[in-house]
PDB file of C-alpha atoms in Angstrom:
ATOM      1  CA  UNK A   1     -33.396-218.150 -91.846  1.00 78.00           C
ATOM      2  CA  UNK A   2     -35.702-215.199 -90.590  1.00 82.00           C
ATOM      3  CA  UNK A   3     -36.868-217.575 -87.812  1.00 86.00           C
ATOM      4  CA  UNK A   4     -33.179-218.218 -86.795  1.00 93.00           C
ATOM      5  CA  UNK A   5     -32.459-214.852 -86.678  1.00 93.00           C
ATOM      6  CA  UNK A   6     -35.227-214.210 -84.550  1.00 95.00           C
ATOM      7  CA  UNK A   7     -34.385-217.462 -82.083  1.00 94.00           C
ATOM      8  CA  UNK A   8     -30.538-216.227 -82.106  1.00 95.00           C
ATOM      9  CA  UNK A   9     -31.813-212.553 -81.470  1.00 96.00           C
ATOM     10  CA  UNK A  10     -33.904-213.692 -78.315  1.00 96.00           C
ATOM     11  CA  UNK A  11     -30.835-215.544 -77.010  1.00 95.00           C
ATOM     12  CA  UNK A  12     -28.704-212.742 -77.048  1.00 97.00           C
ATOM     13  CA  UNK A  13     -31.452-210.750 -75.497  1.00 96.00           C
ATOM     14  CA  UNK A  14     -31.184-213.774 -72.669  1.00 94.00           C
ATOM     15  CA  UNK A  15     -27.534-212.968 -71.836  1.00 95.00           C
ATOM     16  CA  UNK A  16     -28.061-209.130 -72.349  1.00 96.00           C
ATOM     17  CA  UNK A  17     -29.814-209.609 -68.675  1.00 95.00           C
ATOM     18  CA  UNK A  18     -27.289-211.106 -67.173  1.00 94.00           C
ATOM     19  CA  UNK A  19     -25.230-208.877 -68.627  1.00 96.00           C
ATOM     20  CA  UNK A  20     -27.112-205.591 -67.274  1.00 96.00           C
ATOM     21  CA  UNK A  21     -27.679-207.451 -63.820  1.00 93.00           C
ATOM     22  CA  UNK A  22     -24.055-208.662 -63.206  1.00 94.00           C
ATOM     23  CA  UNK A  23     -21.688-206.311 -64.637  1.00 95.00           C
ATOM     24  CA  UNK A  24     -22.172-203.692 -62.566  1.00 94.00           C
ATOM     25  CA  UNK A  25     -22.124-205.602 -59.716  1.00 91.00           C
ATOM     26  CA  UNK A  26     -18.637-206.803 -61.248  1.00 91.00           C
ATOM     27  CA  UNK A  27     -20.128-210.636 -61.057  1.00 91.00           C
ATOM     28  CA  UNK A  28     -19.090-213.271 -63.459  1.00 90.00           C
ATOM     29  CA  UNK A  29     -21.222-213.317 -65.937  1.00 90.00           C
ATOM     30  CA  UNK A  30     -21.180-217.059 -66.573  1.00 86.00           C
ATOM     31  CA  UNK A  31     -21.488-218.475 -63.153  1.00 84.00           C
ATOM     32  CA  UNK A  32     -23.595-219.697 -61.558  1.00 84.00           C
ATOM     33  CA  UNK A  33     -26.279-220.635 -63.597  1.00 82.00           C
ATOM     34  CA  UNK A  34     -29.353-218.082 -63.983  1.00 84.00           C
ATOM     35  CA  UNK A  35     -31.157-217.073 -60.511  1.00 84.00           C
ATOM     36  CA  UNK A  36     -34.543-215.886 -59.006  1.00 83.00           C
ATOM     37  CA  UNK A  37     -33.826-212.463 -57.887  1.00 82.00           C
ATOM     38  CA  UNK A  38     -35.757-213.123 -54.718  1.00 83.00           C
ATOM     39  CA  UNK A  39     -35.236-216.486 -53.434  1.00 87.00           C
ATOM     40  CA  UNK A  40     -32.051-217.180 -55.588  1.00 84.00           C
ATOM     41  CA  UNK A  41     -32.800-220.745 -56.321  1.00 87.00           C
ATOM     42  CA  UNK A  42     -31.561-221.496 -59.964  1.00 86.00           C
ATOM     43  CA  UNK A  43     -34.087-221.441 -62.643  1.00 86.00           C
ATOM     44  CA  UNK A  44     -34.447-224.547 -64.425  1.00 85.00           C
ATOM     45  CA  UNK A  45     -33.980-224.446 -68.598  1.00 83.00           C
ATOM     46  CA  UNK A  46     -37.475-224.696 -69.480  1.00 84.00           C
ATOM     47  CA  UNK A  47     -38.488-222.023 -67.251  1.00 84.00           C
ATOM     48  CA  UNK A  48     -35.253-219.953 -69.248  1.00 88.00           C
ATOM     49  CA  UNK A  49     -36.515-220.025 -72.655  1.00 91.00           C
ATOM     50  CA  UNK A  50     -36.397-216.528 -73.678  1.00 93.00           C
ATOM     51  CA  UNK A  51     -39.831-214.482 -73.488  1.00 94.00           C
ATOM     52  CA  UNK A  52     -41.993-217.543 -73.817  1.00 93.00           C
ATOM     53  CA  UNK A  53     -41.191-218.700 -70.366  1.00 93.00           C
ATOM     54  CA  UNK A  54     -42.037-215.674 -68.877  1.00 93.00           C
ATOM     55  CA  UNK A  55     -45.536-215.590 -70.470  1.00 94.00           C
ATOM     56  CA  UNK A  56     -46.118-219.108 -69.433  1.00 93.00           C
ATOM     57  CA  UNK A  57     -44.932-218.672 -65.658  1.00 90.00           C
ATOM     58  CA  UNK A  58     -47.407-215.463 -66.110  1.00 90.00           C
ATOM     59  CA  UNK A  59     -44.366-213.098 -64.926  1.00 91.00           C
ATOM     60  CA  UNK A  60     -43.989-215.095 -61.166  1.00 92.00           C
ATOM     61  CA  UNK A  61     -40.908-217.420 -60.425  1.00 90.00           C
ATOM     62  CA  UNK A  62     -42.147-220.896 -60.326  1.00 89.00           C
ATOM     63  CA  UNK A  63     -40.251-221.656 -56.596  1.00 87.00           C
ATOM     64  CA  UNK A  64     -41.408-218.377 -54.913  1.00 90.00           C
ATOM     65  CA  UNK A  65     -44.328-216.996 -57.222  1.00 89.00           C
ATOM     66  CA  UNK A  66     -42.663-213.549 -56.630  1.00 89.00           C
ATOM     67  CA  UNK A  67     -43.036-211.254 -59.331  1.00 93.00           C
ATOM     68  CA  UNK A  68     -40.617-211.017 -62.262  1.00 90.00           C
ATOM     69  CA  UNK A  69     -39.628-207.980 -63.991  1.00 93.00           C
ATOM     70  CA  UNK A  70     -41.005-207.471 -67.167  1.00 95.00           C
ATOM     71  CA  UNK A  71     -37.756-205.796 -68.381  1.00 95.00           C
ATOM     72  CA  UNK A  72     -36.451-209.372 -68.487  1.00 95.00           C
ATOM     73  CA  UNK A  73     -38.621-210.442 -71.221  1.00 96.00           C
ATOM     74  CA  UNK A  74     -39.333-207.032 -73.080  1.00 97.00           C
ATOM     75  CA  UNK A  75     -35.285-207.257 -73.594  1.00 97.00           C
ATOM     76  CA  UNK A  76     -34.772-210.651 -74.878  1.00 97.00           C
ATOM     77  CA  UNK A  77     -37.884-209.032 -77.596  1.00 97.00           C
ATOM     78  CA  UNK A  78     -35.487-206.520 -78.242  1.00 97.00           C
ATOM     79  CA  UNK A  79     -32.605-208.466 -79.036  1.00 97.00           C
ATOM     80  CA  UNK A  80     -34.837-211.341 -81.077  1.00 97.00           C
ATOM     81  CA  UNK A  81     -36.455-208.078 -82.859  1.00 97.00           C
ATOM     82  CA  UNK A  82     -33.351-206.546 -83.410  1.00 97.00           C
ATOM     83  CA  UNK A  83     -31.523-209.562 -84.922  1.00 97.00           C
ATOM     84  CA  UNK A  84     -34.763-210.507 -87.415  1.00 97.00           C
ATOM     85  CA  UNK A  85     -34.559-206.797 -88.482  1.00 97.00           C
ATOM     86  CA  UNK A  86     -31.043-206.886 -89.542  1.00 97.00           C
ATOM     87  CA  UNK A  87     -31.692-210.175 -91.517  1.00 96.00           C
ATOM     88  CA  UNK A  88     -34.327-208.497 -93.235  1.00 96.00           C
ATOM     89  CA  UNK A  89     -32.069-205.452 -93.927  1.00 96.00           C
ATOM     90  CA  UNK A  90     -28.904-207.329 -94.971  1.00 95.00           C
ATOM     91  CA  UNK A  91     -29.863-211.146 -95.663  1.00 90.00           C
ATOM     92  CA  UNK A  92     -26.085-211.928 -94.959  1.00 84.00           C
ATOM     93  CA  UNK A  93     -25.477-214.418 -92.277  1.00 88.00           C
ATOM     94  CA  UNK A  94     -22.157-213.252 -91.244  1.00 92.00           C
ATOM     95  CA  UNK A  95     -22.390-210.002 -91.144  1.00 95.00           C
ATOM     96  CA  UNK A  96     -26.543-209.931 -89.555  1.00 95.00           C
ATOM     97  CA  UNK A  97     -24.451-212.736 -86.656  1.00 95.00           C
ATOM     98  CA  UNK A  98     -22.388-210.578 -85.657  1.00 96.00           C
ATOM     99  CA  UNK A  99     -24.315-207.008 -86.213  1.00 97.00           C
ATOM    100  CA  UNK A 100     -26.833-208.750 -83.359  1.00 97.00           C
ATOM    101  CA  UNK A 101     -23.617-209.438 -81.288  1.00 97.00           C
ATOM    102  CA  UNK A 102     -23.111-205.668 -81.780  1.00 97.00           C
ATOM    103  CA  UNK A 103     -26.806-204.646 -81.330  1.00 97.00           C
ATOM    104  CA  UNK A 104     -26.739-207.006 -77.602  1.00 96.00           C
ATOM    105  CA  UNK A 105     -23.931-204.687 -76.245  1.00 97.00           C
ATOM    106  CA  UNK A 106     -25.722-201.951 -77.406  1.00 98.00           C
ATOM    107  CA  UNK A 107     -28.676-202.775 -75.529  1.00 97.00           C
ATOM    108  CA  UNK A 108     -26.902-203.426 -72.354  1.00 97.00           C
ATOM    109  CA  UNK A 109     -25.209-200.242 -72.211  1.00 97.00           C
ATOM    110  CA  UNK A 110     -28.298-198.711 -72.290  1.00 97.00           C
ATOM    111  CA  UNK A 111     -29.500-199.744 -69.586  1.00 97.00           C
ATOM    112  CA  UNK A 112     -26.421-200.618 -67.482  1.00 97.00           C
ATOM    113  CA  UNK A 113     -25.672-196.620 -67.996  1.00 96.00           C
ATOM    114  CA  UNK A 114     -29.181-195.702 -67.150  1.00 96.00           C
ATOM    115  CA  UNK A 115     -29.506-197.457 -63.901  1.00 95.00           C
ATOM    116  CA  UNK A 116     -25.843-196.924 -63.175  1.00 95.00           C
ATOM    117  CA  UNK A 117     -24.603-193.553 -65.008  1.00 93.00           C
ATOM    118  CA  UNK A 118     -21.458-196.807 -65.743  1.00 94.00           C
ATOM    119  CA  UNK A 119     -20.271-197.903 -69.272  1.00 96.00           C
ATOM    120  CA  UNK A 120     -18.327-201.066 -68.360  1.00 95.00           C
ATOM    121  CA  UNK A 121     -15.129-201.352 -70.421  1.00 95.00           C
ATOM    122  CA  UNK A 122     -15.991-205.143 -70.889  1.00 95.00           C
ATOM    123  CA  UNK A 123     -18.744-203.959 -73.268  1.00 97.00           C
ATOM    124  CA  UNK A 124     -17.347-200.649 -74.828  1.00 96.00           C
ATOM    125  CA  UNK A 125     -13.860-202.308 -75.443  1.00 97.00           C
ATOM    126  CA  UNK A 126     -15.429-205.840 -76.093  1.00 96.00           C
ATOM    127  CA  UNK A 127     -17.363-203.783 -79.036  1.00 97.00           C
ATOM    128  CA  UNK A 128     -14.267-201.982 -80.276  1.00 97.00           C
ATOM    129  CA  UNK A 129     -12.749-205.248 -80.845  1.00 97.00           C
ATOM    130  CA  UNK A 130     -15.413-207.277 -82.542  1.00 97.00           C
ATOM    131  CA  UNK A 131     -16.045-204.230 -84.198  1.00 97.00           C
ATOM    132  CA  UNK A 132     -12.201-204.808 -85.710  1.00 96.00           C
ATOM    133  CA  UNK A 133     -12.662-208.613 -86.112  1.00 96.00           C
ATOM    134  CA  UNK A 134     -16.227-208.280 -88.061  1.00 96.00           C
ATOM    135  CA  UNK A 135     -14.647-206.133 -90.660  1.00 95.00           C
ATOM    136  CA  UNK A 136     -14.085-207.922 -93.341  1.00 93.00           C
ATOM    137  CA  UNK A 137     -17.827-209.283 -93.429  1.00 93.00           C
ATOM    138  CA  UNK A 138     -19.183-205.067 -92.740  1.00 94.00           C
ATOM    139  CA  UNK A 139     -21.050-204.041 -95.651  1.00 92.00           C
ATOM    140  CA  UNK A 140     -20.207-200.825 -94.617  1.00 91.00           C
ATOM    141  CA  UNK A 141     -16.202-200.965 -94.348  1.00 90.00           C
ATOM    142  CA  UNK A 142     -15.973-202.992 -97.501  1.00 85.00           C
ATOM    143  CA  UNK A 143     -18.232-200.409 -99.605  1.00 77.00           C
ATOM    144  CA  UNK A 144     -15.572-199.237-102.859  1.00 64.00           C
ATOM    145  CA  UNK A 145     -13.032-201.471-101.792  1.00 64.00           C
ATOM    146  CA  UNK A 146     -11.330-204.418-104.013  1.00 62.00           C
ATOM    147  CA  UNK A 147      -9.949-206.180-101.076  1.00 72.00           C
ATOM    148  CA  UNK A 148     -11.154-206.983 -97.347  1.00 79.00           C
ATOM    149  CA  UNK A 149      -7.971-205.623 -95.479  1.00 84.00           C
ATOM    150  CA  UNK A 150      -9.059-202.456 -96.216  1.00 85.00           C
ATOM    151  CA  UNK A 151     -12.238-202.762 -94.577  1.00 90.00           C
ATOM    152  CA  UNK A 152      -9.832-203.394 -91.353  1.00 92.00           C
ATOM    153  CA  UNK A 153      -8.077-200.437 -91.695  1.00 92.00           C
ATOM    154  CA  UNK A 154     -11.176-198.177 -92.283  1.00 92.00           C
ATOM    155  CA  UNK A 155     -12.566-200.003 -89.182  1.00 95.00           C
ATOM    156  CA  UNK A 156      -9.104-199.026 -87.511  1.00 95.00           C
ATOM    157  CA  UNK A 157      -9.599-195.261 -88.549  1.00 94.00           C
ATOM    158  CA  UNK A 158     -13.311-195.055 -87.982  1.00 95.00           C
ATOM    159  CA  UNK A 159     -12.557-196.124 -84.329  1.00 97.00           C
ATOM    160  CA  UNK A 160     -10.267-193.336 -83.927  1.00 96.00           C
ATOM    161  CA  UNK A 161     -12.594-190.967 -85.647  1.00 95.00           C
ATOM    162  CA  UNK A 162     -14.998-191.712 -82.919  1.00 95.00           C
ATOM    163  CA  UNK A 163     -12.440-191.755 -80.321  1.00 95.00           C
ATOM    164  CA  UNK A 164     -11.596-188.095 -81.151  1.00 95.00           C
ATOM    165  CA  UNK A 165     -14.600-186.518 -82.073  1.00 93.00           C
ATOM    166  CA  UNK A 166     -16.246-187.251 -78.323  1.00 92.00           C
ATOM    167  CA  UNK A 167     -13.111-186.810 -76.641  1.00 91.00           C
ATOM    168  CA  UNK A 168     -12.848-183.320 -78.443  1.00 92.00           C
ATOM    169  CA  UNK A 169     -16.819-182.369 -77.788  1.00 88.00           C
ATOM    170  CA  UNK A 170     -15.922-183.274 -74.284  1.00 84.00           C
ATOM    171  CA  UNK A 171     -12.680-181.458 -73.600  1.00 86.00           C
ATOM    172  CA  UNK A 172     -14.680-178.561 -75.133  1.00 87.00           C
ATOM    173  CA  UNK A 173     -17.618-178.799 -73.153  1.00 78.00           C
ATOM    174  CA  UNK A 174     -14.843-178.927 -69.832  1.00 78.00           C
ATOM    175  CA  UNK A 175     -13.851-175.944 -71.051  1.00 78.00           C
ATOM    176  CA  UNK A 176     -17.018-174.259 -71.336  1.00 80.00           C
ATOM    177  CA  UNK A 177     -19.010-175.369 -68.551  1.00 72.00           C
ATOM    178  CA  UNK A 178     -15.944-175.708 -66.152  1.00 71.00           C
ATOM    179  CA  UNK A 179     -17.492-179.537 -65.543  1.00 72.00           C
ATOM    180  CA  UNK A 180     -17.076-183.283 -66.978  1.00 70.00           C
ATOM    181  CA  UNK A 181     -19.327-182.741 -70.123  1.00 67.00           C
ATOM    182  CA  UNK A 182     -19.188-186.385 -71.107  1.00 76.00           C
ATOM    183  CA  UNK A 183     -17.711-189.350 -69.163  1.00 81.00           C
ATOM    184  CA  UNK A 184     -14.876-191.633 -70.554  1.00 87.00           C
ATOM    185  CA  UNK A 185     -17.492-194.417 -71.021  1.00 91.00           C
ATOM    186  CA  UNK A 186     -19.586-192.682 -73.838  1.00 94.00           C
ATOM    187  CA  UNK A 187     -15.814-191.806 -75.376  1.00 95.00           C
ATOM    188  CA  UNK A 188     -14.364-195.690 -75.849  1.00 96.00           C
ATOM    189  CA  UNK A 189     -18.527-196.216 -76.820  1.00 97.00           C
ATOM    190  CA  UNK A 190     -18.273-193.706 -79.873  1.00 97.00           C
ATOM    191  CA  UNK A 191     -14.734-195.039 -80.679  1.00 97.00           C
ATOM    192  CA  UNK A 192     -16.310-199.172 -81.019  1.00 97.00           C
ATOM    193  CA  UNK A 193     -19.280-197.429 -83.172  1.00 97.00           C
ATOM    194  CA  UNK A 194     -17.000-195.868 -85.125  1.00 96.00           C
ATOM    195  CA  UNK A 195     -15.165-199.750 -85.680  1.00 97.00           C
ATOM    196  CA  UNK A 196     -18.822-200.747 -86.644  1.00 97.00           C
ATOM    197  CA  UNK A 197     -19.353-197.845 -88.835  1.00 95.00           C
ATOM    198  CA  UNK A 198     -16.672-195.803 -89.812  1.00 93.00           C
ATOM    199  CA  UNK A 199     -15.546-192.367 -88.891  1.00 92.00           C
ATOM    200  CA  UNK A 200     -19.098-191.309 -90.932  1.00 92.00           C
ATOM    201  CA  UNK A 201     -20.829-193.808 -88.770  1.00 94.00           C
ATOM    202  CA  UNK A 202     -19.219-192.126 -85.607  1.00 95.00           C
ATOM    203  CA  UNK A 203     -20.215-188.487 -86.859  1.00 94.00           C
ATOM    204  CA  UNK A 204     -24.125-189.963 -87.007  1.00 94.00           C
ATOM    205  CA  UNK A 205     -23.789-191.246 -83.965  1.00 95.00           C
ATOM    206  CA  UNK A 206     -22.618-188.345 -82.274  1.00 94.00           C
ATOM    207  CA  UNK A 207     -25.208-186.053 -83.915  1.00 93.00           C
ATOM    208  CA  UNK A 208     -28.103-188.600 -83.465  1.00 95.00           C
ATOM    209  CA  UNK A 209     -27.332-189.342 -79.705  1.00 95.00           C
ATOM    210  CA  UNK A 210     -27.459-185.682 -78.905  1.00 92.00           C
ATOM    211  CA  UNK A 211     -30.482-184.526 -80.653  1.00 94.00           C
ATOM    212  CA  UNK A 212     -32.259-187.745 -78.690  1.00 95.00           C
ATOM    213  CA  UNK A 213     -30.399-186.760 -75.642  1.00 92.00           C
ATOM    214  CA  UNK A 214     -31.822-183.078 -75.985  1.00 89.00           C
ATOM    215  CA  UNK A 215     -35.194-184.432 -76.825  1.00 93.00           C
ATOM    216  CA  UNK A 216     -35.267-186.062 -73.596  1.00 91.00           C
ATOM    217  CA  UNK A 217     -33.886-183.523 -71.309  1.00 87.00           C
ATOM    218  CA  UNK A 218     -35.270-180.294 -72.547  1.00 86.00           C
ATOM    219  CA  UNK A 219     -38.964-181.606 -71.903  1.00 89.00           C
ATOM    220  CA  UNK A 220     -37.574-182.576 -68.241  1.00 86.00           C
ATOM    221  CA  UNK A 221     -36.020-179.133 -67.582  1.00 84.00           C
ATOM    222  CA  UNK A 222     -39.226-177.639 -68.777  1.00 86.00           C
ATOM    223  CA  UNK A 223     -41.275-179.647 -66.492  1.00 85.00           C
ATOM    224  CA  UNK A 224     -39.037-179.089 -63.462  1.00 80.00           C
ATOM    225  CA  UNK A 225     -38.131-182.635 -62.814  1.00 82.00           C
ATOM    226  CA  UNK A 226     -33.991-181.595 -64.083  1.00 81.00           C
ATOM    227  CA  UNK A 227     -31.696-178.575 -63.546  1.00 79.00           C
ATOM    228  CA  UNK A 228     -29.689-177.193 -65.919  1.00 72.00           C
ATOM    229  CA  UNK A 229     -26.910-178.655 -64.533  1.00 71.00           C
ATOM    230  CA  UNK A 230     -28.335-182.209 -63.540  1.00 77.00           C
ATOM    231  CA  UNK A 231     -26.418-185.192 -64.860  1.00 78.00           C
ATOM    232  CA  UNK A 232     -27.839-187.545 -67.644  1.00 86.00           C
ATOM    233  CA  UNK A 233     -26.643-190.308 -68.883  1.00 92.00           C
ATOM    234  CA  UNK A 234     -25.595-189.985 -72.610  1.00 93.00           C
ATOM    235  CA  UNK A 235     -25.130-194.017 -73.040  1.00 94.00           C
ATOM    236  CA  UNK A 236     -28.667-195.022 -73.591  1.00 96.00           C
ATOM    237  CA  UNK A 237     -28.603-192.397 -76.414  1.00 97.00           C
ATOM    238  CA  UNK A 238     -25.293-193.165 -78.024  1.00 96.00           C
ATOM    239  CA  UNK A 239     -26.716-196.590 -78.209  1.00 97.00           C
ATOM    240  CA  UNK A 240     -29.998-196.167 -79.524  1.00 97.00           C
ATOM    241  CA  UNK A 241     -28.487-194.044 -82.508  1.00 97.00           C
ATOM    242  CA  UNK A 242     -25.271-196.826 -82.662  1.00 97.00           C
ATOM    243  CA  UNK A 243     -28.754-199.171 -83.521  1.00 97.00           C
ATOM    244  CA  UNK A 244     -29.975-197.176 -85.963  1.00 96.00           C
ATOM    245  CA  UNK A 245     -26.584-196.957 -87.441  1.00 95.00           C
ATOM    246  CA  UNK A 246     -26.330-201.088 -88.171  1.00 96.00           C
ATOM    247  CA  UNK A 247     -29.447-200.684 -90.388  1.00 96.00           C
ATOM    248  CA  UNK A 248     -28.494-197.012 -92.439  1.00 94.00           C
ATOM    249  CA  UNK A 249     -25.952-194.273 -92.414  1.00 92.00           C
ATOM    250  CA  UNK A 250     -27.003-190.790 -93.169  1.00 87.00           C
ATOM    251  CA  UNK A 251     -25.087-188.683 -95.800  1.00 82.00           C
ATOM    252  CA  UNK A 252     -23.050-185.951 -94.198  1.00 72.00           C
ATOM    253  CA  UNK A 253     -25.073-182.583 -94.426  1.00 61.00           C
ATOM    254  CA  UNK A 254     -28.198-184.815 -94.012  1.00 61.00           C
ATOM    255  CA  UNK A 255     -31.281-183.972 -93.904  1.00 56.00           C
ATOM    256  CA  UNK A 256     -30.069-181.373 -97.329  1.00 49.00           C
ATOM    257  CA  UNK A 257     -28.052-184.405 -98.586  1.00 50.00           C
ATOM    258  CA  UNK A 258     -30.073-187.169 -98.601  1.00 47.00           C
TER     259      UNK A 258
END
């Protein structure tokens, strides 16, 4: 089962690229079929199979023998990564399926929102939703309850947790800095983590995201390369600690807690 965990994980990590490519570019994400970046001739299956076909092709399209980005390959690692971690964490086939669905999105709001400061709704609302529909099988949402309708309804209130803890750090931050503090992207994005992992899960996330956010930009301010006032985008942190969240949940008052 690890081994299909892996091979569903690298999948995923396959359409995460056309995800990051084509949503942005508000392109159908289904068709057409995959495409060289530089000559745009389709790419056969076998030259598709995640990772491995990159390594054999040694990173060149087989048409054109123009180079291809090793982002494509390192992601579909991610994603098979991802997905065998989660196996080895939960060992329950529901629940690691559709945490990997989770963990895709994820990924490709990272990146979308770091090349394009842009959270698309498609993924951020898409999350929400299968963060509702994966309820019953959450470990986390079903954790003290008797029944798996509850787990719904925690997902339902975790969601708005989330949904009103970043809304309320960023009307706050308006206020203070007389600017957009966070975008409404990174708000629906905390509001699906909090689906995934309660309002607890949404708190983490929060807290986790901005320490890695500040561990990014204060060396950058320090070195010159941002002002104080220079945009960054908050996504690819949200995300990372949304990740960390489908494995553990810290204890409120963590690291005294724990």
């Amino acid at each position: 089962m690890g081994f299909l965990a892996f091979a569903w994980g690298a999948c995923l990590g396959s359409f995460a690229n056309v995800l990051i490519q084509r949503l942005p570019k508000q392109q159908s994400v289904v068709s057409p079929r995959s495409r060289c970046p530089h000559c745009r001739k389709a790419i056969a299956w076998h030259d598709n199979l995640p990772v491995f076909s990159w390594l054999a092709l040694k990173g060149r399209c087989r048409s054109c023998r123009a180079r291809i980005s090793p982002r494509y390959p390192a992601v579909e690692a991610a994603g098979a990564l991802l997905s065998l971690g989660l196996w080895l964490r939960w060992g329950d086939f529901p629940w690691v399926a559709a945490a990997s669905l989770a963990a895709t999105a994820l990924l490709a709001i990272a990146l979308i929102d770091w090349d394009t400061f842009l959270i698309p709704d498609e993924l951020s609302l898409g999350l929400l939703v299968l963060g509702w529909i994966a309820a019953p099988v959450n470990p986390y949402l079903l954790e003290g309850f008797s029944h798996r309708i509850w787990a719904f309804a925690w997902s339902l209130l975790g969601s708005a947790v989330g949904f009103l803890l970043c809304w309320g750090v960023a009307w706050v931050g308006e206020k203070i800095f007389k600017r957009e503090a966070m975008g409404g992207g990174d708000v629906k994005l905390l509001a699906a983590v909090g689906a995934w992992s309660g309002g607890l899960g949404a708190f983490d996330c929060l807290m986790l995201g901005s320490l890695l956010g500040a561990a990014y930009g204060a060396p950058q301010m320090l070195q010159g390369r941002l002002k104080r006032f220079d945009p960054i985008p908050f996504g690819p942190f949200l995300s990372a600690a949304a990740l960390f969240n489908l494995f553990w949940l810290l204890p409120l008052g963590f690291p005294f807690a724990y």
